[in-house]
Amino acid sequence: MKSITLHLVVAGATYFTQLDRFQGWSGTPLTTAGEQATAAVAQQLASTTFDTAFASDASRAVQTARIILGSRAQPVKLRTLVALRAPFYGGFEGTERAAVWSGFATKLGYPSVAAFAADQTPSELQTLLHDHDADGLAESGNEFWDRYQDGLQQVMTATPDCGNALIIVDSAPLRAIYYLATGKRAPQQILTTSTITIVTYTGDKFALQAMK
């Protein structure tokens, strides 16, 4: 069965990141610090040969990818896929994340946000937003993952067997992939901007290889 290695880089910090806002399909540019951190990631990956490179069409993802790919001796064509967008948060786009999660924790009877988060799978968290979006626009957990998995299959098709693919991701897709690979909730340090997670992707199965 075909197997490839995914180098998952979390998009650089944006102004929405700095303000702790939900940022799914909304586009905000990288901050100066985000650009600098992404340039450091480019140095970390300088010796890695990529057969393919992918990002969503979100401005932060494209900007991150271009910084990483721009200084490489062997150029790699960037392909953008709508299917690789972060979840769509609908009416929650741009709202303060901490306040929303705190509200859910209180409403559902949890003693703390940490206790609430520890009791939810990534898909369940997204579905909560879907179910409580007054605008009725937010994707459910299943809707998001069905779409995102289609994007990953396009990556699989385009990348040669045993090849390396660079994918610029957001924290939500990475959280889902980590959960599928390990059955555990992702530690916060790998979900922060400009971090690298390496997984093997075989069929529709993930195996965690390294976190940087």
mmCIF file of N, CA and C in Angstrom, residues 73-196:
data_model
loop_
_atom_site.group_PDB
_atom_site.id
_atom_site.type_symbol
_atom_site.label_atom_id
_atom_site.label_comp_id
_atom_site.label_asym_id
_atom_site.label_seq_id
_atom_site.Cartn_x
_atom_site.Cartn_y
_atom_site.Cartn_z
ATOM 1 N N ALA A 73 17.194 25.624 -2.682
ATOM 2 C CA ALA A 73 18.027 25.454 -3.878
ATOM 3 C C ALA A 73 17.263 24.695 -4.958
ATOM 4 N N GLN A 74 16.484 23.689 -4.540
ATOM 5 C CA GLN A 74 15.665 22.923 -5.467
ATOM 6 C C GLN A 74 14.224 23.406 -5.346
ATOM 7 N N PRO A 75 13.736 24.198 -6.309
ATOM 8 C CA PRO A 75 12.384 24.747 -6.194
ATOM 9 C C PRO A 75 11.314 23.660 -6.189
ATOM 10 N N VAL A 76 10.275 23.898 -5.402
ATOM 11 C CA VAL A 76 9.129 22.995 -5.333
ATOM 12 C C VAL A 76 7.880 23.828 -5.615
ATOM 13 N N LYS A 77 7.046 23.368 -6.518
ATOM 14 C CA LYS A 77 5.833 24.103 -6.867
ATOM 15 C C LYS A 77 4.811 23.987 -5.740
ATOM 16 N N LEU A 78 4.288 25.119 -5.301
ATOM 17 C CA LEU A 78 3.239 25.130 -4.290
ATOM 18 C C LEU A 78 1.880 24.927 -4.947
ATOM 19 N N ARG A 79 1.096 23.991 -4.387
ATOM 20 C CA ARG A 79 -0.261 23.761 -4.867
ATOM 21 C C ARG A 79 -1.227 24.135 -3.748
ATOM 22 N N THR A 80 -2.213 24.941 -4.093
ATOM 23 C CA THR A 80 -3.198 25.336 -3.091
ATOM 24 C C THR A 80 -4.500 24.558 -3.320
ATOM 25 N N LEU A 81 -5.066 24.092 -2.220
ATOM 26 C CA LEU A 81 -6.300 23.300 -2.276
ATOM 27 C C LEU A 81 -7.321 23.880 -1.308
ATOM 28 N N VAL A 82 -8.498 24.189 -1.808
ATOM 29 C CA VAL A 82 -9.585 24.649 -0.946
ATOM 30 C C VAL A 82 -9.912 23.588 0.104
ATOM 31 N N ALA A 83 -9.769 22.325 -0.267
ATOM 32 C CA ALA A 83 -10.097 21.231 0.658
ATOM 33 C C ALA A 83 -9.216 21.230 1.901
ATOM 34 N N LEU A 84 -8.053 21.889 1.834
ATOM 35 C CA LEU A 84 -7.142 21.914 2.984
ATOM 36 C C LEU A 84 -7.361 23.128 3.886
ATOM 37 N N ARG A 85 -8.461 23.844 3.663
ATOM 38 C CA ARG A 85 -8.764 24.946 4.582
ATOM 39 C C ARG A 85 -9.016 24.420 5.996
ATOM 40 N N ALA A 86 -8.769 25.283 6.972
ATOM 41 C CA ALA A 86 -9.165 24.994 8.352
ATOM 42 C C ALA A 86 -10.678 24.865 8.419
ATOM 43 N N PRO A 87 -11.217 24.407 9.535
ATOM 44 C CA PRO A 87 -12.681 24.354 9.654
ATOM 45 C C PRO A 87 -13.296 25.735 9.458
ATOM 46 N N PHE A 88 -14.505 25.758 8.928
ATOM 47 C CA PHE A 88 -15.237 27.009 8.834
ATOM 48 C C PHE A 88 -16.022 27.187 10.127
ATOM 49 N N TYR A 89 -15.774 28.303 10.817
ATOM 50 C CA TYR A 89 -16.406 28.542 12.110
ATOM 51 C C TYR A 89 -17.686 29.368 12.002
ATOM 52 N N GLY A 90 -18.088 29.707 10.774
ATOM 53 C CA GLY A 90 -19.353 30.410 10.587
ATOM 54 C C GLY A 90 -19.414 31.701 11.386
ATOM 55 N N GLY A 91 -20.475 31.853 12.171
ATOM 56 C CA GLY A 91 -20.665 33.060 12.974
ATOM 57 C C GLY A 91 -19.644 33.244 14.069
ATOM 58 N N PHE A 92 -18.851 32.216 14.346
ATOM 59 C CA PHE A 92 -17.803 32.341 15.364
ATOM 60 C C PHE A 92 -16.497 32.898 14.789
ATOM 61 N N GLU A 93 -16.403 33.024 13.462
ATOM 62 C CA GLU A 93 -15.183 33.563 12.857
ATOM 63 C C GLU A 93 -14.881 34.944 13.447
ATOM 64 N N GLY A 94 -13.661 35.112 13.917
ATOM 65 C CA GLY A 94 -13.236 36.410 14.446
ATOM 66 C C GLY A 94 -13.610 36.667 15.891
ATOM 67 N N THR A 95 -14.363 35.748 16.521
ATOM 68 C CA THR A 95 -14.730 35.948 17.927
ATOM 69 C C THR A 95 -13.623 35.422 18.838
ATOM 70 N N GLU A 96 -13.649 35.850 20.076
ATOM 71 C CA GLU A 96 -12.592 35.497 21.030
ATOM 72 C C GLU A 96 -12.739 34.026 21.454
ATOM 73 N N ARG A 97 -11.707 33.262 21.207
ATOM 74 C CA ARG A 97 -11.761 31.826 21.472
ATOM 75 C C ARG A 97 -11.976 31.525 22.951
ATOM 76 N N ALA A 98 -11.222 32.180 23.814
ATOM 77 C CA ALA A 98 -11.287 31.872 25.247
ATOM 78 C C ALA A 98 -12.699 32.088 25.786
ATOM 79 N N ALA A 99 -13.346 33.159 25.346
ATOM 80 C CA ALA A 99 -14.692 33.453 25.839
ATOM 81 C C ALA A 99 -15.691 32.396 25.370
ATOM 82 N N VAL A 100 -15.553 31.961 24.116
ATOM 83 C CA VAL A 100 -16.473 30.945 23.589
ATOM 84 C C VAL A 100 -16.317 29.629 24.325
ATOM 85 N N TRP A 101 -15.073 29.167 24.481
ATOM 86 C CA TRP A 101 -14.847 27.888 25.158
ATOM 87 C C TRP A 101 -15.245 27.961 26.629
ATOM 88 N N SER A 102 -15.009 29.103 27.258
ATOM 89 C CA SER A 102 -15.423 29.261 28.655
ATOM 90 C C SER A 102 -16.941 29.184 28.775
ATOM 91 N N GLY A 103 -17.633 29.789 27.813
ATOM 92 C CA GLY A 103 -19.094 29.723 27.821
ATOM 93 C C GLY A 103 -19.619 28.306 27.679
ATOM 94 N N PHE A 104 -18.983 27.524 26.790
ATOM 95 C CA PHE A 104 -19.382 26.123 26.629
ATOM 96 C C PHE A 104 -19.119 25.332 27.910
ATOM 97 N N ALA A 105 -17.965 25.550 28.509
ATOM 98 C CA ALA A 105 -17.613 24.812 29.731
ATOM 99 C C ALA A 105 -18.643 25.067 30.829
ATOM 100 N N THR A 106 -19.019 26.329 30.998
ATOM 101 C CA THR A 106 -20.001 26.690 32.024
ATOM 102 C C THR A 106 -21.368 26.093 31.705
ATOM 103 N N LYS A 107 -21.795 26.230 30.449
ATOM 104 C CA LYS A 107 -23.114 25.739 30.036
ATOM 105 C C LYS A 107 -23.236 24.234 30.200
ATOM 106 N N LEU A 108 -22.142 23.510 29.959
ATOM 107 C CA LEU A 108 -22.176 22.052 30.025
ATOM 108 C C LEU A 108 -21.809 21.511 31.404
ATOM 109 N N GLY A 109 -21.569 22.406 32.360
ATOM 110 C CA GLY A 109 -21.365 21.985 33.745
ATOM 111 C C GLY A 109 -19.964 21.540 34.103
ATOM 112 N N TYR A 110 -18.969 21.952 33.341
ATOM 113 C CA TYR A 110 -17.588 21.582 33.654
ATOM 114 C C TYR A 110 -16.993 22.595 34.632
ATOM 115 N N PRO A 111 -16.130 22.135 35.548
ATOM 116 C CA PRO A 111 -15.554 23.051 36.534
ATOM 117 C C PRO A 111 -14.527 24.018 35.947
ATOM 118 N N SER A 112 -13.997 23.688 34.757
ATOM 119 C CA SER A 112 -12.984 24.542 34.146
ATOM 120 C C SER A 112 -12.969 24.305 32.638
ATOM 121 N N VAL A 113 -12.358 25.233 31.912
ATOM 122 C CA VAL A 113 -12.201 25.062 30.472
ATOM 123 C C VAL A 113 -11.308 23.863 30.187
ATOM 124 N N ALA A 114 -10.283 23.671 31.025
ATOM 125 C CA ALA A 114 -9.367 22.538 30.828
ATOM 126 C C ALA A 114 -10.107 21.213 30.949
ATOM 127 N N ALA A 115 -10.998 21.106 31.923
ATOM 128 C CA ALA A 115 -11.769 19.876 32.106
ATOM 129 C C ALA A 115 -12.714 19.655 30.928
ATOM 130 N N PHE A 116 -13.305 20.734 30.453
ATOM 131 C CA PHE A 116 -14.180 20.654 29.280
ATOM 132 C C PHE A 116 -13.399 20.179 28.061
ATOM 133 N N ALA A 117 -12.253 20.810 27.780
ATOM 134 C CA ALA A 117 -11.465 20.468 26.596
ATOM 135 C C ALA A 117 -10.961 19.032 26.646
ATOM 136 N N ALA A 118 -10.596 18.572 27.852
ATOM 137 C CA ALA A 118 -10.067 17.214 27.999
ATOM 138 C C ALA A 118 -11.116 16.152 27.733
ATOM 139 N N ASP A 119 -12.381 16.539 27.774
ATOM 140 C CA ASP A 119 -13.474 15.579 27.620
ATOM 141 C C ASP A 119 -14.060 15.578 26.207
ATOM 142 N N GLN A 120 -13.450 16.333 25.285
ATOM 143 C CA GLN A 120 -13.984 16.447 23.930
ATOM 144 C C GLN A 120 -12.964 15.974 22.901
ATOM 145 N N THR A 121 -13.417 15.247 21.890
ATOM 146 C CA THR A 121 -12.552 14.941 20.757
ATOM 147 C C THR A 121 -12.504 16.173 19.847
ATOM 148 N N PRO A 122 -11.509 16.253 18.956
ATOM 149 C CA PRO A 122 -11.491 17.390 18.017
ATOM 150 C C PRO A 122 -12.782 17.517 17.224
ATOM 151 N N SER A 123 -13.340 16.391 16.803
ATOM 152 C CA SER A 123 -14.591 16.432 16.036
ATOM 153 C C SER A 123 -15.742 16.953 16.883
ATOM 154 N N GLU A 124 -15.775 16.572 18.141
ATOM 155 C CA GLU A 124 -16.853 17.035 19.027
ATOM 156 C C GLU A 124 -16.770 18.536 19.275
ATOM 157 N N LEU A 125 -15.549 19.054 19.400
ATOM 158 C CA LEU A 125 -15.392 20.496 19.593
ATOM 159 C C LEU A 125 -15.950 21.264 18.401
ATOM 160 N N GLN A 126 -15.612 20.806 17.201
ATOM 161 C CA GLN A 126 -16.103 21.478 16.004
ATOM 162 C C GLN A 126 -17.619 21.365 15.889
ATOM 163 N N THR A 127 -18.162 20.213 16.248
ATOM 164 C CA THR A 127 -19.607 20.015 16.153
ATOM 165 C C THR A 127 -20.356 20.899 17.150
ATOM 166 N N LEU A 128 -19.747 21.161 18.307
ATOM 167 C CA LEU A 128 -20.364 22.092 19.253
ATOM 168 C C LEU A 128 -20.531 23.474 18.624
ATOM 169 N N LEU A 129 -19.500 23.921 17.905
ATOM 170 C CA LEU A 129 -19.587 25.218 17.235
ATOM 171 C C LEU A 129 -20.676 25.189 16.160
ATOM 172 N N HIS A 130 -20.722 24.087 15.415
ATOM 173 C CA HIS A 130 -21.750 23.924 14.377
ATOM 174 C C HIS A 130 -23.147 23.998 14.987
ATOM 175 N N ASP A 131 -23.340 23.296 16.089
ATOM 176 C CA ASP A 131 -24.664 23.196 16.701
ATOM 177 C C ASP A 131 -25.119 24.509 17.344
ATOM 178 N N HIS A 132 -24.152 25.373 17.714
ATOM 179 C CA HIS A 132 -24.506 26.604 18.422
ATOM 180 C C HIS A 132 -24.259 27.857 17.592
ATOM 181 N N ASP A 133 -23.980 27.689 16.315
ATOM 182 C CA ASP A 133 -23.769 28.842 15.441
ATOM 183 C C ASP A 133 -25.123 29.435 15.052
ATOM 184 N N ALA A 134 -25.401 30.624 15.549
ATOM 185 C CA ALA A 134 -26.687 31.269 15.284
ATOM 186 C C ALA A 134 -26.898 31.530 13.805
ATOM 187 N N ASP A 135 -25.794 31.638 13.048
ATOM 188 C CA ASP A 135 -25.898 31.883 11.616
ATOM 189 C C ASP A 135 -26.058 30.593 10.811
ATOM 190 N N GLY A 136 -25.875 29.445 11.467
ATOM 191 C CA GLY A 136 -26.061 28.161 10.795
ATOM 192 C C GLY A 136 -25.052 27.883 9.694
ATOM 193 N N LEU A 137 -23.841 28.428 9.825
ATOM 194 C CA LEU A 137 -22.838 28.299 8.774
ATOM 195 C C LEU A 137 -21.663 27.401 9.132
ATOM 196 N N ALA A 138 -21.364 27.261 10.401
ATOM 197 C CA ALA A 138 -20.170 26.522 10.821
ATOM 198 C C ALA A 138 -20.252 25.053 10.405
ATOM 199 N N GLU A 139 -19.121 24.508 9.968
ATOM 200 C CA GLU A 139 -19.064 23.084 9.624
ATOM 201 C C GLU A 139 -19.149 22.231 10.883
ATOM 202 N N SER A 140 -19.735 21.056 10.751
ATOM 203 C CA SER A 140 -19.682 20.067 11.829
ATOM 204 C C SER A 140 -18.336 19.367 11.777
ATOM 205 N N GLY A 141 -18.034 18.588 12.792
ATOM 206 C CA GLY A 141 -16.778 17.844 12.798
ATOM 207 C C GLY A 141 -16.676 16.902 11.617
ATOM 208 N N ASN A 142 -17.767 16.197 11.315
ATOM 209 C CA ASN A 142 -17.748 15.254 10.186
ATOM 210 C C ASN A 142 -17.636 15.972 8.849
ATOM 211 N N GLU A 143 -18.342 17.093 8.707
ATOM 212 C CA GLU A 143 -18.271 17.857 7.458
ATOM 213 C C GLU A 143 -16.851 18.356 7.210
ATOM 214 N N PHE A 144 -16.230 18.890 8.257
ATOM 215 C CA PHE A 144 -14.858 19.354 8.105
ATOM 216 C C PHE A 144 -13.926 18.208 7.718
ATOM 217 N N TRP A 145 -13.998 17.098 8.452
ATOM 218 C CA TRP A 145 -13.029 16.042 8.206
ATOM 219 C C TRP A 145 -13.234 15.371 6.857
ATOM 220 N N ASP A 146 -14.466 15.208 6.419
ATOM 221 C CA ASP A 146 -14.710 14.646 5.088
ATOM 222 C C ASP A 146 -14.047 15.518 4.020
ATOM 223 N N ARG A 147 -14.190 16.831 4.162
ATOM 224 C CA ARG A 147 -13.568 17.743 3.206
ATOM 225 C C ARG A 147 -12.047 17.682 3.283
ATOM 226 N N TYR A 148 -11.526 17.732 4.497
ATOM 227 C CA TYR A 148 -10.076 17.774 4.666
ATOM 228 C C TYR A 148 -9.427 16.474 4.198
ATOM 229 N N GLN A 149 -10.078 15.365 4.475
ATOM 230 C CA GLN A 149 -9.545 14.077 4.046
ATOM 231 C C GLN A 149 -9.489 13.988 2.525
ATOM 232 N N ASP A 150 -10.438 14.623 1.840
ATOM 233 C CA ASP A 150 -10.383 14.674 0.384
ATOM 234 C C ASP A 150 -9.118 15.409 -0.065
ATOM 235 N N GLY A 151 -8.775 16.483 0.640
ATOM 236 C CA GLY A 151 -7.542 17.188 0.327
ATOM 237 C C GLY A 151 -6.311 16.333 0.557
ATOM 238 N N LEU A 152 -6.306 15.593 1.650
ATOM 239 C CA LEU A 152 -5.165 14.717 1.938
ATOM 240 C C LEU A 152 -5.024 13.617 0.885
ATOM 241 N N GLN A 153 -6.140 13.140 0.376
ATOM 242 C CA GLN A 153 -6.065 12.128 -0.674
ATOM 243 C C GLN A 153 -5.494 12.716 -1.963
ATOM 244 N N GLN A 154 -5.761 13.990 -2.218
ATOM 245 C CA GLN A 154 -5.139 14.644 -3.364
ATOM 246 C C GLN A 154 -3.629 14.771 -3.161
ATOM 247 N N VAL A 155 -3.218 15.027 -1.930
ATOM 248 C CA VAL A 155 -1.789 15.052 -1.613
ATOM 249 C C VAL A 155 -1.179 13.670 -1.846
ATOM 250 N N MET A 156 -1.867 12.650 -1.391
ATOM 251 C CA MET A 156 -1.400 11.274 -1.569
ATOM 252 C C MET A 156 -1.230 10.936 -3.050
ATOM 253 N N THR A 157 -2.198 11.306 -3.861
ATOM 254 C CA THR A 157 -2.145 11.004 -5.291
ATOM 255 C C THR A 157 -0.977 11.711 -5.969
ATOM 256 N N ALA A 158 -0.706 12.943 -5.573
ATOM 257 C CA ALA A 158 0.316 13.744 -6.240
ATOM 258 C C ALA A 158 1.737 13.419 -5.790
ATOM 259 N N THR A 159 1.880 12.788 -4.628
ATOM 260 C CA THR A 159 3.196 12.529 -4.053
ATOM 261 C C THR A 159 3.623 11.096 -4.349
ATOM 262 N N PRO A 160 4.846 10.886 -4.806
ATOM 263 C CA PRO A 160 5.278 9.516 -5.121
ATOM 264 C C PRO A 160 5.361 8.641 -3.873
ATOM 265 N N ASP A 161 5.250 7.341 -4.067
ATOM 266 C CA ASP A 161 5.344 6.395 -2.962
ATOM 267 C C ASP A 161 6.650 6.616 -2.214
ATOM 268 N N CYS A 162 6.563 6.653 -0.887
ATOM 269 C CA CYS A 162 7.710 6.891 -0.001
ATOM 270 C C CYS A 162 8.254 8.315 -0.129
ATOM 271 N N GLY A 163 7.496 9.222 -0.751
ATOM 272 C CA GLY A 163 7.942 10.596 -0.923
ATOM 273 C C GLY A 163 7.608 11.463 0.265
ATOM 274 N N ASN A 164 8.104 12.704 0.204
ATOM 275 C CA ASN A 164 7.893 13.696 1.253
ATOM 276 C C ASN A 164 6.989 14.811 0.752
ATOM 277 N N ALA A 165 5.969 15.140 1.526
ATOM 278 C CA ALA A 165 5.071 16.239 1.192
ATOM 279 C C ALA A 165 5.098 17.270 2.314
ATOM 280 N N LEU A 166 5.224 18.535 1.944
ATOM 281 C CA LEU A 166 5.078 19.646 2.883
ATOM 282 C C LEU A 166 3.630 20.106 2.839
ATOM 283 N N ILE A 167 3.000 20.213 4.011
ATOM 284 C CA ILE A 167 1.638 20.748 4.084
ATOM 285 C C ILE A 167 1.597 21.829 5.156
ATOM 286 N N ILE A 168 1.131 23.006 4.788
ATOM 287 C CA ILE A 168 0.908 24.061 5.771
ATOM 288 C C ILE A 168 -0.475 23.841 6.367
ATOM 289 N N VAL A 169 -0.543 23.752 7.677
ATOM 290 C CA VAL A 169 -1.798 23.420 8.352
ATOM 291 C C VAL A 169 -2.140 24.483 9.392
ATOM 292 N N ASP A 170 -3.363 24.428 9.868
ATOM 293 C CA ASP A 170 -3.777 25.176 11.046
ATOM 294 C C ASP A 170 -3.817 24.220 12.228
ATOM 295 N N SER A 171 -3.992 24.772 13.414
ATOM 296 C CA SER A 171 -3.965 23.923 14.607
ATOM 297 C C SER A 171 -5.111 22.918 14.627
ATOM 298 N N ALA A 172 -6.288 23.296 14.114
ATOM 299 C CA ALA A 172 -7.443 22.382 14.163
ATOM 300 C C ALA A 172 -7.229 21.130 13.328
ATOM 301 N N PRO A 173 -6.792 21.218 12.061
ATOM 302 C CA PRO A 173 -6.497 19.993 11.311
ATOM 303 C C PRO A 173 -5.396 19.163 11.965
ATOM 304 N N LEU A 174 -4.372 19.844 12.498
ATOM 305 C CA LEU A 174 -3.289 19.102 13.149
ATOM 306 C C LEU A 174 -3.794 18.375 14.386
ATOM 307 N N ARG A 175 -4.692 19.026 15.113
ATOM 308 C CA ARG A 175 -5.273 18.380 16.290
ATOM 309 C C ARG A 175 -6.014 17.106 15.890
ATOM 310 N N ALA A 176 -6.738 17.165 14.795
ATOM 311 C CA ALA A 176 -7.487 15.995 14.319
ATOM 312 C C ALA A 176 -6.549 14.884 13.864
ATOM 313 N N ILE A 177 -5.506 15.242 13.128
ATOM 314 C CA ILE A 177 -4.552 14.243 12.637
ATOM 315 C C ILE A 177 -3.820 13.585 13.802
ATOM 316 N N TYR A 178 -3.405 14.386 14.769
ATOM 317 C CA TYR A 178 -2.702 13.837 15.939
ATOM 318 C C TYR A 178 -3.612 12.861 16.686
ATOM 319 N N TYR A 179 -4.885 13.219 16.832
ATOM 320 C CA TYR A 179 -5.814 12.345 17.544
ATOM 321 C C TYR A 179 -5.996 11.021 16.803
ATOM 322 N N LEU A 180 -6.097 11.079 15.488
ATOM 323 C CA LEU A 180 -6.243 9.853 14.704
ATOM 324 C C LEU A 180 -4.981 9.009 14.740
ATOM 325 N N ALA A 181 -3.826 9.649 14.840
ATOM 326 C CA ALA A 181 -2.558 8.918 14.860
ATOM 327 C C ALA A 181 -2.276 8.264 16.211
ATOM 328 N N THR A 182 -2.720 8.910 17.295
ATOM 329 C CA THR A 182 -2.322 8.456 18.628
ATOM 330 C C THR A 182 -3.485 8.081 19.539
ATOM 331 N N GLY A 183 -4.697 8.524 19.201
ATOM 332 C CA GLY A 183 -5.826 8.318 20.101
ATOM 333 C C GLY A 183 -5.797 9.236 21.300
ATOM 334 N N LYS A 184 -4.904 10.238 21.272
ATOM 335 C CA LYS A 184 -4.748 11.168 22.388
ATOM 336 C C LYS A 184 -4.946 12.602 21.900
ATOM 337 N N ARG A 185 -5.186 13.489 22.856
ATOM 338 C CA ARG A 185 -5.300 14.902 22.529
ATOM 339 C C ARG A 185 -3.911 15.496 22.334
ATOM 340 N N ALA A 186 -3.777 16.344 21.352
ATOM 341 C CA ALA A 186 -2.459 16.889 21.019
ATOM 342 C C ALA A 186 -1.966 17.827 22.107
ATOM 343 N N PRO A 187 -0.686 17.718 22.494
ATOM 344 C CA PRO A 187 -0.128 18.678 23.444
ATOM 345 C C PRO A 187 -0.080 20.068 22.829
ATOM 346 N N GLN A 188 -0.271 21.069 23.654
ATOM 347 C CA GLN A 188 -0.386 22.436 23.147
ATOM 348 C C GLN A 188 0.859 22.880 22.384
ATOM 349 N N GLN A 189 2.032 22.365 22.779
ATOM 350 C CA GLN A 189 3.255 22.849 22.144
ATOM 351 C C GLN A 189 3.341 22.530 20.662
ATOM 352 N N ILE A 190 2.668 21.457 20.192
ATOM 353 C CA ILE A 190 2.749 21.154 18.756
ATOM 354 C C ILE A 190 1.671 21.876 17.963
ATOM 355 N N LEU A 191 0.731 22.519 18.655
ATOM 356 C CA LEU A 191 -0.350 23.224 17.980
ATOM 357 C C LEU A 191 -0.038 24.696 17.774
ATOM 358 N N THR A 192 1.034 25.171 18.376
ATOM 359 C CA THR A 192 1.380 26.576 18.247
ATOM 360 C C THR A 192 1.942 26.859 16.862
ATOM 361 N N THR A 193 1.928 28.124 16.488
ATOM 362 C CA THR A 193 2.383 28.510 15.159
ATOM 363 C C THR A 193 3.844 28.156 14.935
ATOM 364 N N SER A 194 4.173 27.876 13.682
ATOM 365 C CA SER A 194 5.550 27.629 13.236
ATOM 366 C C SER A 194 6.190 26.414 13.899
ATOM 367 N N THR A 195 5.376 25.379 14.162
ATOM 368 C CA THR A 195 5.912 24.114 14.645
ATOM 369 C C THR A 195 5.798 23.070 13.544
ATOM 370 N N ILE A 196 6.578 21.985 13.674
ATOM 371 C CA ILE A 196 6.636 20.942 12.653
ATOM 372 C C ILE A 196 6.256 19.608 13.278
#
